[in-house]
Short mmCIF file of C-alpha atoms and ligand atoms in Angstrom, two decimals:
data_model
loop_
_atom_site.label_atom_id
_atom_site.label_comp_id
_atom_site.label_asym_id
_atom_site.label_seq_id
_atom_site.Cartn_x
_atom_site.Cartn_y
_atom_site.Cartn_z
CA UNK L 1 0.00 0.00 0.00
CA UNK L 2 1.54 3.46 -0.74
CA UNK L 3 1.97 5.59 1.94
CA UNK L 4 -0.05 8.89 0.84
CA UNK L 5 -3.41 8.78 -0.60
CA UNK L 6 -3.49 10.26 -3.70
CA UNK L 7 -7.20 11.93 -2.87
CA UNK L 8 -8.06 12.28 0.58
CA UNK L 9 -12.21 12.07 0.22
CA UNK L 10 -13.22 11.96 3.89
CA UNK L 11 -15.54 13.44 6.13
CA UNK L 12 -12.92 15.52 7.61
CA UNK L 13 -9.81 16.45 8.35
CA UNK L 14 -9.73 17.46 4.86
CA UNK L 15 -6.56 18.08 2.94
CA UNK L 16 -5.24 21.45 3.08
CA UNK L 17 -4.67 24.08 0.01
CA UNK L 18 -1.10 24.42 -0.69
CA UNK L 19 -1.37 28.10 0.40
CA UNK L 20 -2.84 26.33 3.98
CA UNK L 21 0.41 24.33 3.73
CA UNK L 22 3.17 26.91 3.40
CA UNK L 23 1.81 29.33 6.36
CA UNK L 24 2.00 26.09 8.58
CA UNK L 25 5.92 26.53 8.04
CA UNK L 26 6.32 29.43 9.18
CA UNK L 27 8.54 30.20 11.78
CA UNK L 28 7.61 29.89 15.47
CA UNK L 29 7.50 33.34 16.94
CA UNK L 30 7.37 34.09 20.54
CA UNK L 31 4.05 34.32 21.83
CA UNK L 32 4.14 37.91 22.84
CA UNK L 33 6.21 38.56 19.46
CA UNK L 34 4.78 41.83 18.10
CA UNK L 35 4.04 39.75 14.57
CA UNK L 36 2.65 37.17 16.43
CA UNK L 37 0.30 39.01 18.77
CA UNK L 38 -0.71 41.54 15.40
CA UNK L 39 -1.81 38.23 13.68
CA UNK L 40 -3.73 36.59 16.35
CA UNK L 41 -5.13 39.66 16.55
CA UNK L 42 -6.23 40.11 12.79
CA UNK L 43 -6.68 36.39 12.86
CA UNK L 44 -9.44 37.12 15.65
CA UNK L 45 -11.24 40.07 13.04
CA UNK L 46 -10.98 37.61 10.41
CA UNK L 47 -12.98 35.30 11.75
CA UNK L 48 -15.16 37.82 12.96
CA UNK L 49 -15.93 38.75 9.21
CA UNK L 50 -15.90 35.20 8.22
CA UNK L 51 -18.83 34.36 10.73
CA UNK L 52 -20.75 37.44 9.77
CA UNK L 53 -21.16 38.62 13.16
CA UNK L 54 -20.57 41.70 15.19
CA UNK L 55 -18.76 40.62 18.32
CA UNK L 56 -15.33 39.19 18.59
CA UNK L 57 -15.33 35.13 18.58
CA UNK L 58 -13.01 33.13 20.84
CA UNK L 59 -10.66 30.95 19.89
CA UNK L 60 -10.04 27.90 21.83
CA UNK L 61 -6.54 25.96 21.41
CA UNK L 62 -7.92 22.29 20.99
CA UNK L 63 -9.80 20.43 18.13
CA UNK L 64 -13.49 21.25 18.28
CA UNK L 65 -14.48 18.69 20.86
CA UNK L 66 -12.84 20.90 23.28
CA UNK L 67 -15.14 24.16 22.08
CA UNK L 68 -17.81 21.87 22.40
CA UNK L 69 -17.29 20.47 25.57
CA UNK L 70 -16.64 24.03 26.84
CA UNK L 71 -19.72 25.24 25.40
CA UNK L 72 -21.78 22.55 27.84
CA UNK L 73 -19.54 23.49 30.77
CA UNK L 74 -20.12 27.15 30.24
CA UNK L 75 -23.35 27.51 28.71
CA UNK L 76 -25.02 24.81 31.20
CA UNK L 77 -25.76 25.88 35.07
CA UNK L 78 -26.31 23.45 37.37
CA UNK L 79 -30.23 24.44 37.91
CA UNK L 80 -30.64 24.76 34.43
CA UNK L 81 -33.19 22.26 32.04
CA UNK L 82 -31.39 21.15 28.76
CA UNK L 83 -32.92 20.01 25.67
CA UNK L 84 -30.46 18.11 23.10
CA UNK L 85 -31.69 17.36 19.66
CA UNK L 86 -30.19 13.67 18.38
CA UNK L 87 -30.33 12.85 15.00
CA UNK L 88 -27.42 11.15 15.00
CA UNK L 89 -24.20 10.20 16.83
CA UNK L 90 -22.70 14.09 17.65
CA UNK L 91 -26.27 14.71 18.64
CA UNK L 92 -26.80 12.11 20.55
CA UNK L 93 -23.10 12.58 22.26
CA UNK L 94 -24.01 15.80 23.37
CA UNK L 95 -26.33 14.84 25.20
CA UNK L 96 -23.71 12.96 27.46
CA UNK L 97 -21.81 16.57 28.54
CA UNK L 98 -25.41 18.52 28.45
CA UNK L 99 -26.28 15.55 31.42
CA UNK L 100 -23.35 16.13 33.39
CA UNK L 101 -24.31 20.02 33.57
CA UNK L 102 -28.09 20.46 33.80
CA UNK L 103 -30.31 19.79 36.12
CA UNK L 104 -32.17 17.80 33.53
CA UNK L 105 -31.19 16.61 30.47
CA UNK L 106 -34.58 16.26 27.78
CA UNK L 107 -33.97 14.56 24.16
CA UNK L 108 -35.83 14.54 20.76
CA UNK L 109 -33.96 11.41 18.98
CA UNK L 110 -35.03 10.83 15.63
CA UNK L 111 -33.70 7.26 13.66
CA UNK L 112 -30.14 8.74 11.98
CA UNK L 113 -31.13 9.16 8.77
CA UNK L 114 -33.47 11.86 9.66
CA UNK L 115 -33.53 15.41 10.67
CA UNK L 116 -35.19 17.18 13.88
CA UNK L 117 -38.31 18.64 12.66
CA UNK L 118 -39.07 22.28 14.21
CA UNK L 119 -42.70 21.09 14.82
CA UNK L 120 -41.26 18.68 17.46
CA UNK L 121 -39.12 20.92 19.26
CA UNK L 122 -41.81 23.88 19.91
CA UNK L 123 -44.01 20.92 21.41
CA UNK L 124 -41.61 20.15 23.79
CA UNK L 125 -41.33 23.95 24.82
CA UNK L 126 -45.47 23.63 25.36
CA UNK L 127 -45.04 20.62 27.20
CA UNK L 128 -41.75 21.91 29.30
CA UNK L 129 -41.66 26.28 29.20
CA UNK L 130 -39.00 25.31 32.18
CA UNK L 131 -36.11 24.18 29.44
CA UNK L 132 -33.44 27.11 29.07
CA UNK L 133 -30.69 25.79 26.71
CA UNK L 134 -31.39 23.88 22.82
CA UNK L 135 -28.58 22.02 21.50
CA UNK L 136 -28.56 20.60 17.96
CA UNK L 137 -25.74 19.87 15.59
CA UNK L 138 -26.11 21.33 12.10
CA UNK L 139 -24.37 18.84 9.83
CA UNK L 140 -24.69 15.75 11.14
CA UNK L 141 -20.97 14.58 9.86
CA UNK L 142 -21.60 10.67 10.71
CA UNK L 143 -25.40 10.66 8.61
CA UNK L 144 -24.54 13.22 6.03
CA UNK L 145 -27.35 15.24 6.62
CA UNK L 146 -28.31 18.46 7.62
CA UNK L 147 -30.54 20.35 10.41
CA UNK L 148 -32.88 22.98 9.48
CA UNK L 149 -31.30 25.23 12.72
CA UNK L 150 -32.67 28.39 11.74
CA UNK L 151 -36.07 27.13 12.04
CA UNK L 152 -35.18 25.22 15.22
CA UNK L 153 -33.16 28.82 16.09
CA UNK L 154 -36.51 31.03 15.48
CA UNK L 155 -38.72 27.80 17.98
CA UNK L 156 -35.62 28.55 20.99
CA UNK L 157 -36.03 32.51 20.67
CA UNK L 158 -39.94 32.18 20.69
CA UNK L 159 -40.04 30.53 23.89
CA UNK L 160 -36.42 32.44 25.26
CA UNK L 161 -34.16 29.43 25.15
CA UNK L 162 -30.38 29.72 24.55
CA UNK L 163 -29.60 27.92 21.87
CA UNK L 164 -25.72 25.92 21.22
CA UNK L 165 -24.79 24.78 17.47
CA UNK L 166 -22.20 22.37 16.73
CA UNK L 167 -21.37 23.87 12.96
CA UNK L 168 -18.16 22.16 12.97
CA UNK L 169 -18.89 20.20 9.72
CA UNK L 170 -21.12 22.99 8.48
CA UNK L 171 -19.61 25.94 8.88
CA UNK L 172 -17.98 27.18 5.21
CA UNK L 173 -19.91 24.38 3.45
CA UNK L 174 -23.45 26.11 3.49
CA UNK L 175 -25.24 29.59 4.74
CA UNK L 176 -24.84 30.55 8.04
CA UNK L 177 -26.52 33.45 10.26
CA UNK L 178 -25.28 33.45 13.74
CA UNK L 179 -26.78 36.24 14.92
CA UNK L 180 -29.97 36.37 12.84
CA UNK L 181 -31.15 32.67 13.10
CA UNK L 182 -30.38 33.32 16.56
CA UNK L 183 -27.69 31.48 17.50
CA UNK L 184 -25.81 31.70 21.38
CA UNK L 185 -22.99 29.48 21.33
CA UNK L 186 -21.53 28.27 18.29
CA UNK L 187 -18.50 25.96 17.55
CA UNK L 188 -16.56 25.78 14.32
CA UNK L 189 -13.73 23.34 13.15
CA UNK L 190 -11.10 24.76 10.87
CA UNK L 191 -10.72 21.09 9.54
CA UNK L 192 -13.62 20.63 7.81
CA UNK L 193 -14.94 22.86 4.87
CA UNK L 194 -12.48 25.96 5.92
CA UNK L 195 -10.14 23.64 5.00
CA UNK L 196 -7.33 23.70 7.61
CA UNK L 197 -5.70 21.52 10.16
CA UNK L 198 -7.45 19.73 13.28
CA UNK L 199 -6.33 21.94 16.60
CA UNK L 200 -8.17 24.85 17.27
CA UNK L 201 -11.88 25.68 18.26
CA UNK L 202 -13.76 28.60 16.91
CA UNK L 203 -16.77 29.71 19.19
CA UNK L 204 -19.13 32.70 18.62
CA UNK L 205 -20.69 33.56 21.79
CA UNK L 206 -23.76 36.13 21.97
CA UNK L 207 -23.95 38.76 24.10
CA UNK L 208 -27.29 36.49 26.09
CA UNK L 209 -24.30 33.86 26.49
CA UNK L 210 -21.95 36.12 27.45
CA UNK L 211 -24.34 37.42 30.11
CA UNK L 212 -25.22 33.42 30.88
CA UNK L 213 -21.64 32.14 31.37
CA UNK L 214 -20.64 35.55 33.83
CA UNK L 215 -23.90 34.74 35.96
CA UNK L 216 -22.69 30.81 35.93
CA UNK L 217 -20.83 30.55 39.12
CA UNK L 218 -19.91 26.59 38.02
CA UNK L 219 -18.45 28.57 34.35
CA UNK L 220 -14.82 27.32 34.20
CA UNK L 221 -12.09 29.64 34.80
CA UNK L 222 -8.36 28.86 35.51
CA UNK L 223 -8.74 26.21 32.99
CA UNK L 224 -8.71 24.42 29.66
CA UNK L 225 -12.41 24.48 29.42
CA UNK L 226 -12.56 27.91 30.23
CA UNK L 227 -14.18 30.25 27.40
CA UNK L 228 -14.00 33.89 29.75
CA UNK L 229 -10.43 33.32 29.91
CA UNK L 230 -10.34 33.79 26.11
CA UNK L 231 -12.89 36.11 25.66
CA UNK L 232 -10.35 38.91 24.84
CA UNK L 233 -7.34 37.45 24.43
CA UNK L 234 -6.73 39.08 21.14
CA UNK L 235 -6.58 42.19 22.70
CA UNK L 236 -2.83 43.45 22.73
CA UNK L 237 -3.04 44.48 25.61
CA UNK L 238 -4.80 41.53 27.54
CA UNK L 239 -2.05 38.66 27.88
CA UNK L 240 -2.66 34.81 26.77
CA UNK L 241 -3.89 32.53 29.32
CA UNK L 242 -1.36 30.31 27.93
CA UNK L 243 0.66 29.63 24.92
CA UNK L 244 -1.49 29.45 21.75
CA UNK L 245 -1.03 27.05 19.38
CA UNK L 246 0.79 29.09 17.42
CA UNK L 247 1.14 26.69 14.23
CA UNK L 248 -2.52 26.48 13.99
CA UNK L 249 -2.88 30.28 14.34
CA UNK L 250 -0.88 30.56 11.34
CA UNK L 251 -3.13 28.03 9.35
CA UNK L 252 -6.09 29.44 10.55
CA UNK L 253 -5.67 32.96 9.28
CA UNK L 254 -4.53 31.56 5.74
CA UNK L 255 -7.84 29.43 5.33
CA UNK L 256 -9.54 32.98 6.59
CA UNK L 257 -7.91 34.69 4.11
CA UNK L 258 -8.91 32.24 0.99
CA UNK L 259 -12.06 31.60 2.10
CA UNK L 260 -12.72 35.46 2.21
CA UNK L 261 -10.95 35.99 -1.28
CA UNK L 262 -13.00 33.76 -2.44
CA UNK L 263 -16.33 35.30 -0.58
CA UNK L 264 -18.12 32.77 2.00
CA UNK L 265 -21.14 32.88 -0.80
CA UNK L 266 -19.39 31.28 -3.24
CA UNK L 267 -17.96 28.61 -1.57
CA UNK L 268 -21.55 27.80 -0.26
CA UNK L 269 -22.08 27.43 -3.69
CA UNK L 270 -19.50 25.46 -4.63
CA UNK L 271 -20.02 23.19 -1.72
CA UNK L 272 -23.82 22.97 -3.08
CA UNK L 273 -23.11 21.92 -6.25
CA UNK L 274 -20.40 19.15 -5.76
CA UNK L 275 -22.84 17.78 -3.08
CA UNK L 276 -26.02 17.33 -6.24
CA UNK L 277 -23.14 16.13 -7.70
CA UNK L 278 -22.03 13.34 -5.82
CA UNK L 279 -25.22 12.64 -5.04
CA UNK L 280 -26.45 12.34 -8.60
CA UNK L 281 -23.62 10.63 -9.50
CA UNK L 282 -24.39 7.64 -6.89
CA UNK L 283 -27.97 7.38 -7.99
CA UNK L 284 -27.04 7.19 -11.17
CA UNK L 285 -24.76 3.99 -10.45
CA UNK L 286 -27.18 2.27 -8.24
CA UNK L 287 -26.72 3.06 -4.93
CA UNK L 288 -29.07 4.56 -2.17
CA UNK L 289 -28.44 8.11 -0.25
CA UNK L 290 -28.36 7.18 3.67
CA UNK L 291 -30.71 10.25 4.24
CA UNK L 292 -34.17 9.64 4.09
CA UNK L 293 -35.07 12.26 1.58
CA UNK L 294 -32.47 14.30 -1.03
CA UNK L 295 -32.76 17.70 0.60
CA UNK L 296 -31.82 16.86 4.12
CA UNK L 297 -28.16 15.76 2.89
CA UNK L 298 -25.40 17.67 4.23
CA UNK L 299 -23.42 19.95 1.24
CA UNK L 300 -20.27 19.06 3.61
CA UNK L 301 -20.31 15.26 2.80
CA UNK L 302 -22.14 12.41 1.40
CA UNK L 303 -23.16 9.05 3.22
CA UNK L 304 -24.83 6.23 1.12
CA UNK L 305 -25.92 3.20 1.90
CA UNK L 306 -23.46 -0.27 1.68
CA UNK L 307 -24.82 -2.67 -0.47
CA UNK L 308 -25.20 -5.86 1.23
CA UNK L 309 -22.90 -7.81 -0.72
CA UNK L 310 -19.82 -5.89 0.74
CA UNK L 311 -18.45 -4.55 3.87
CA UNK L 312 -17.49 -0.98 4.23
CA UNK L 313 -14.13 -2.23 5.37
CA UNK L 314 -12.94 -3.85 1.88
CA UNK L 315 -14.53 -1.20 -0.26
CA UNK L 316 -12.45 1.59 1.56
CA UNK L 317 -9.23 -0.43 1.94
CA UNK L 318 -9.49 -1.28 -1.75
CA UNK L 319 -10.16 2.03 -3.05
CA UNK L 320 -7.41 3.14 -1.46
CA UNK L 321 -5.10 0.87 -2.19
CA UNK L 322 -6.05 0.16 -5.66
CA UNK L 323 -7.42 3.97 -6.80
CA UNK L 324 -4.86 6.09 -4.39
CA UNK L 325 -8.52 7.33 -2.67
CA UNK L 326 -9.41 7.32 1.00
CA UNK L 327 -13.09 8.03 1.95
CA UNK L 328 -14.57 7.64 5.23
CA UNK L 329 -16.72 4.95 6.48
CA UNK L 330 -19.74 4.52 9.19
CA UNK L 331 -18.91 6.08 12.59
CA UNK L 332 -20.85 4.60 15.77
CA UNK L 333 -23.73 2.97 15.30
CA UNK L 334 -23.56 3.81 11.79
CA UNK L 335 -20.42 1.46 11.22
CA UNK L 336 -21.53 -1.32 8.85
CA UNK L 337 -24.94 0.67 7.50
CA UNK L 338 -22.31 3.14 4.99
CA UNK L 339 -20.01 4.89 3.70
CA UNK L 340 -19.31 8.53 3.28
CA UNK L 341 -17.51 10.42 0.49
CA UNK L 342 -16.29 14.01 1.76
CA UNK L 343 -16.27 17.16 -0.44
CA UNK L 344 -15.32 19.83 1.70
CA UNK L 345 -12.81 22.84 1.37
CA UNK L 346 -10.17 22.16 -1.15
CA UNK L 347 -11.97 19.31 -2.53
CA UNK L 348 -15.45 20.80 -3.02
CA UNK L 349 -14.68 20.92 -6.86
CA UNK L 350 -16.51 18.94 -9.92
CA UNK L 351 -13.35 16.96 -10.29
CA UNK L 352 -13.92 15.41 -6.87
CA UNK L 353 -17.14 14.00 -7.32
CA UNK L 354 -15.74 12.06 -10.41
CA UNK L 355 -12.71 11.15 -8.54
CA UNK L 356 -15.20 10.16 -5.59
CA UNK L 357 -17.79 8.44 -7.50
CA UNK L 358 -14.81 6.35 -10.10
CA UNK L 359 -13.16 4.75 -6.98
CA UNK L 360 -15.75 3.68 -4.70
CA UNK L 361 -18.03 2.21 -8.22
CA UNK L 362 -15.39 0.30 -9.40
CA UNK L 363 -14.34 -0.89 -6.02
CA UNK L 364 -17.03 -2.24 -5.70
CA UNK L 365 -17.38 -3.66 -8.93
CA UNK L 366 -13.91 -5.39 -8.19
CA UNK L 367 -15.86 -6.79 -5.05
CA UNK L 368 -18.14 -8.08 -7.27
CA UNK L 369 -21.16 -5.68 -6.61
CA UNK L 370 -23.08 -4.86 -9.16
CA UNK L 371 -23.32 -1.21 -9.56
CA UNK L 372 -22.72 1.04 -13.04
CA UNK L 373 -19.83 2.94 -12.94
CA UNK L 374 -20.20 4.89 -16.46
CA UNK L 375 -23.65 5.94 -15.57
CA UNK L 376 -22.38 7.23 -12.20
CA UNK L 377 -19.97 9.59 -13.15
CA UNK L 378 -21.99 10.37 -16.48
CA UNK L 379 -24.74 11.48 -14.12
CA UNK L 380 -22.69 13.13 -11.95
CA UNK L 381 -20.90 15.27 -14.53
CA UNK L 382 -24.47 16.49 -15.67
CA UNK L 383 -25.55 17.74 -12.51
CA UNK L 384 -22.37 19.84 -12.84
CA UNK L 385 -23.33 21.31 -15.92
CA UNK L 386 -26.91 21.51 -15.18
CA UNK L 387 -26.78 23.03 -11.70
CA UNK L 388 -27.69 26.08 -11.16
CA UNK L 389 -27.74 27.95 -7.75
C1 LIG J 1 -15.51 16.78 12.96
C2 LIG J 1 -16.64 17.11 13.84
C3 LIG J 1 -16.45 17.36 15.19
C4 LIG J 1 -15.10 17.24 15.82
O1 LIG J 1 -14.99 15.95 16.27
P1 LIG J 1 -13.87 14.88 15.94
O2 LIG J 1 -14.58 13.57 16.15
O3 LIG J 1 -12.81 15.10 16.93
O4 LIG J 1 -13.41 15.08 14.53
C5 LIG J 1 -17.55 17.68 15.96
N1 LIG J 1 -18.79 17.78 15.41
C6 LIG J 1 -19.01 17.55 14.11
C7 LIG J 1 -20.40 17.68 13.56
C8 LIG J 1 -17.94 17.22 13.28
O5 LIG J 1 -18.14 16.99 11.97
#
C-alpha cells in the first residue's frame, strides 16, 4: 500500500490548500512577538468577518471537541433544564456533557437518517416552558445530513431558550446566520470545509451567552475548558492565558484569508453543487443516499448506503489501495450501514465527485457488486453542468 493517498475524500480532516500548507511553516515566533500578537489579533477580526457577526469570537486551542465540551460546561448551570436534539451520533453525544451540567437533560432522537423537525421541538417547549438551553448539531458529519437550525433557532427565541450549534462540519460548506437565526454558542472546526488543520476551536458567543456564562458561578475559569479566559485574548493588551497554538494560528488565518478571497457565498455554492453532484452521480450507479429524503443531505459530505454484498471495510481499503482514494466509512452505530464520500474545502470541486464516485463504483465492482460505474460519473458530470444555484 503506498503511503499517501493520492485523494483524501473523507468526512474531515480534509486536505489542506497548498497556500494552507506553506503558512503552517512558518517560523515559530514568541508568543508575545509583536508579529505574532498583530496576527492573532487580525486572525481574531478575520474570523469575525468570516462568521458574519458583530462581536469578537473566541478561539479555543484544541480540536473542536474541546469548544464543544466548553460550550456545555459554560453555557449549562447546574439548575438549568437542557434540551439536546439527536439525529445522530454528535447529537446524541451531546447529550452525554449537556447531562453532566443540567439539572435535567430532555432529548428529541429521531432514527439517523433523519432530521429534527421544528414542529417537534416547539411541542416540547409547550409541554416543558421550564427548558433554558437547545442544542442541535447542524451537519450531522456521521449521517450526512443536515438540520434545518434556523427554524429550530426562530422555535428557541420564541419561547427564550439559549440555543448551542455544533457547525463544525457545516460551517464554510453552506449559509450561516449566527446572529440572525439566533444562534448563542456556536463551535466551528477549521478542519472541515475551511479547509485547515485539526487543533483549534472557533466559538461565537452572543452577548445572552456572554451574560449566561458571567452569571454561571460553576463557568470554568483557571482552565482548559474555560471560554471567559479567552474572551479577549486578542486584545494586545490583555495577555494569553497560555501559549497558543501558534502553528494552527498561522493556518487558521490563511484558510480565513482564501475563504474570504473567495467570498463565503461562493464557496456555499461550490459546496452545493459538488454535493447534487455526488449525489447524482451515486444514484445514477445504483446506490441509495443514507438520508431519508435528497434535501436533508449535508453539502459538507455524502453518506450512502453499503450494499449488502460488501463490507465498508474492503470497499475503503481497496479504493485506497487500488485507486490512491481514502473516503470515510460509518462512525458509531452507523459502522456497517455506509459509507461517506467528503467534499469539503479544497476538494469541493466537480473533479472530486468524479474522482469520488470512479473509486468507490469500481471498487465495488472489483468486489463483485453490481453497480454502473459509467452511468455514475456520467450522471454526476451532468448535474455539474446543469446546476444552477
Ligand atoms: C468533525 C466534527 C467534530 C469534531 O470531532 P472529531 O470527532 O474530533 O473530529 C464535531 N462535530 C461535528 C459535527 C464534526 O463533523
Amino acid at each position: 500500500m503506498s503511503i499517501e493517498p493520492l485523494f483524501t475524500l473523507t468526512a474531515g480532516p480534509v486536505q489542506p490548500s497548498a497556500e494552507t500548507i506553506r503558512a503552517l511553516a512558518t517560523p515559530i515566533y514568541d508568543q508575545f512577538d509583536p508579529y505574532f500578537l498583530d496576527l492573532y489579533e487580525s486572525t481574531v477580526e478575520n474570523l469575525r468577518i468570516a462568521m458574519g457577526v458583530s462581536s469578537a469570537p473566541v478561539i479555543l486551542h484544541g480540536e473542536a471537541v474541546l469548544g464543544l465540551e466548553a460550550a456545555a460546561a459554560s453555557l449549562i448551570a447546574r439548575d438549568d433544564v437542557v434540551l439536546n436534539l439527536a439525529s445522530g451520533v454528535y447529537g446524541k453525544g451531546y447529550g452525554y456533557w449537556a447531562a453532566r451540567y443540567s439539572k435535567d437533560l430532555l432529548e428529541i432522537e429521531v432514527p439517523y437518517n433523519q432530521v429534527i423537525n421544528p414542529d417537534d421541538v416547539e411541542q416540547m417547549f409547550k409541554k416543558r416552558p421550564d427548558i433554558a438551553i437547545v442544542a442541535v448539531v447542524h451537519s450531522e458529519t456521521p449521517s450526512g445530513t443536515l438540520n434545518p437550525v434556523k427554524e429550530i433557532a426562530a422555535v428557541c427565541a420564541r419561547y427564550g431558550a439559549l440555543l448551542i450549534v455544533d457547525a463544525v462540519s457545516s460551517f464554510g460548506a453552506t449559509e450561516v446566520d449566527f446572529e440572525g437565526w439566533p444562534a448563542d454558542l456556536v463551535v466551528v472546526g477549521p478542519q472541515k470545509a475551511l479547509g485547515g488543520p485539526p487543533g483549534l476551536s472557533l466559538l461565537y458567543v452572543s452577548d445572552r451567552a456572554w451574560k449566561k456564562i458571567d452569571a454561571n458561578p460553576d463557568a470554568p475559569v483557571a482552565s482548559m475548558l474555560s471560554i471567559s479566559d479567552w474572551r479577549n485574548a486578542h486584545l494586545a493588551s490583555v495577555k494569553f492565558p497560555f501559549t497558543p497554538s501558534i502553528t494552527e494560528i498561522y493556518a487558521l488565518n490563511s484558510t480565513l484569508e482564501q475563504y474570504l478571497r473567495e467570498s463565503p457565498q461562493a464557496a456555499w455554492s461550490r459546496h452545493a453543487r459538488v454535493a447534487n453532484a455526488v449525489q447524482a452521480g451515486l444514484l445514477g450507479m445504483g446506490l441509495e443516499l443514507w438520508p431519508d429524503k435528497r434535501e436533508h443531505c449535508s453539502p459538507a459530505l455524502t453518506a450512502f448506503k453499503l450494499p449488502t454484498d460488501c463490507t465498508g471495510a474492503a470497499v475503503r481499503a481497496h479504493a485506497r489501495a487500488h485507486y490512491g482514494v481514502m473516503i470515510s466509512g460509518g462512525y458509531g452505530e452507523l459502522t456497517h450501514s455506509l459509507l461517506r464520500i467528503g467534499h469539503m474545502g479544497p476538494t469541493a470541486y466537480p473533479v472530486f465527485a468524479v474522482v469520488g464516485i470512479s473509486a468507490v463504483g469500481q471498487s465495488m465492482r472489483d468486489l463483485g457488486v453490481n453497480v454502473d460505474v459509467g452511468a455514475g460519473v456520467s450522471a454526476a458530470m451532468s448535474a455539474v453542468s446543469t446546476f444552477t444555484k
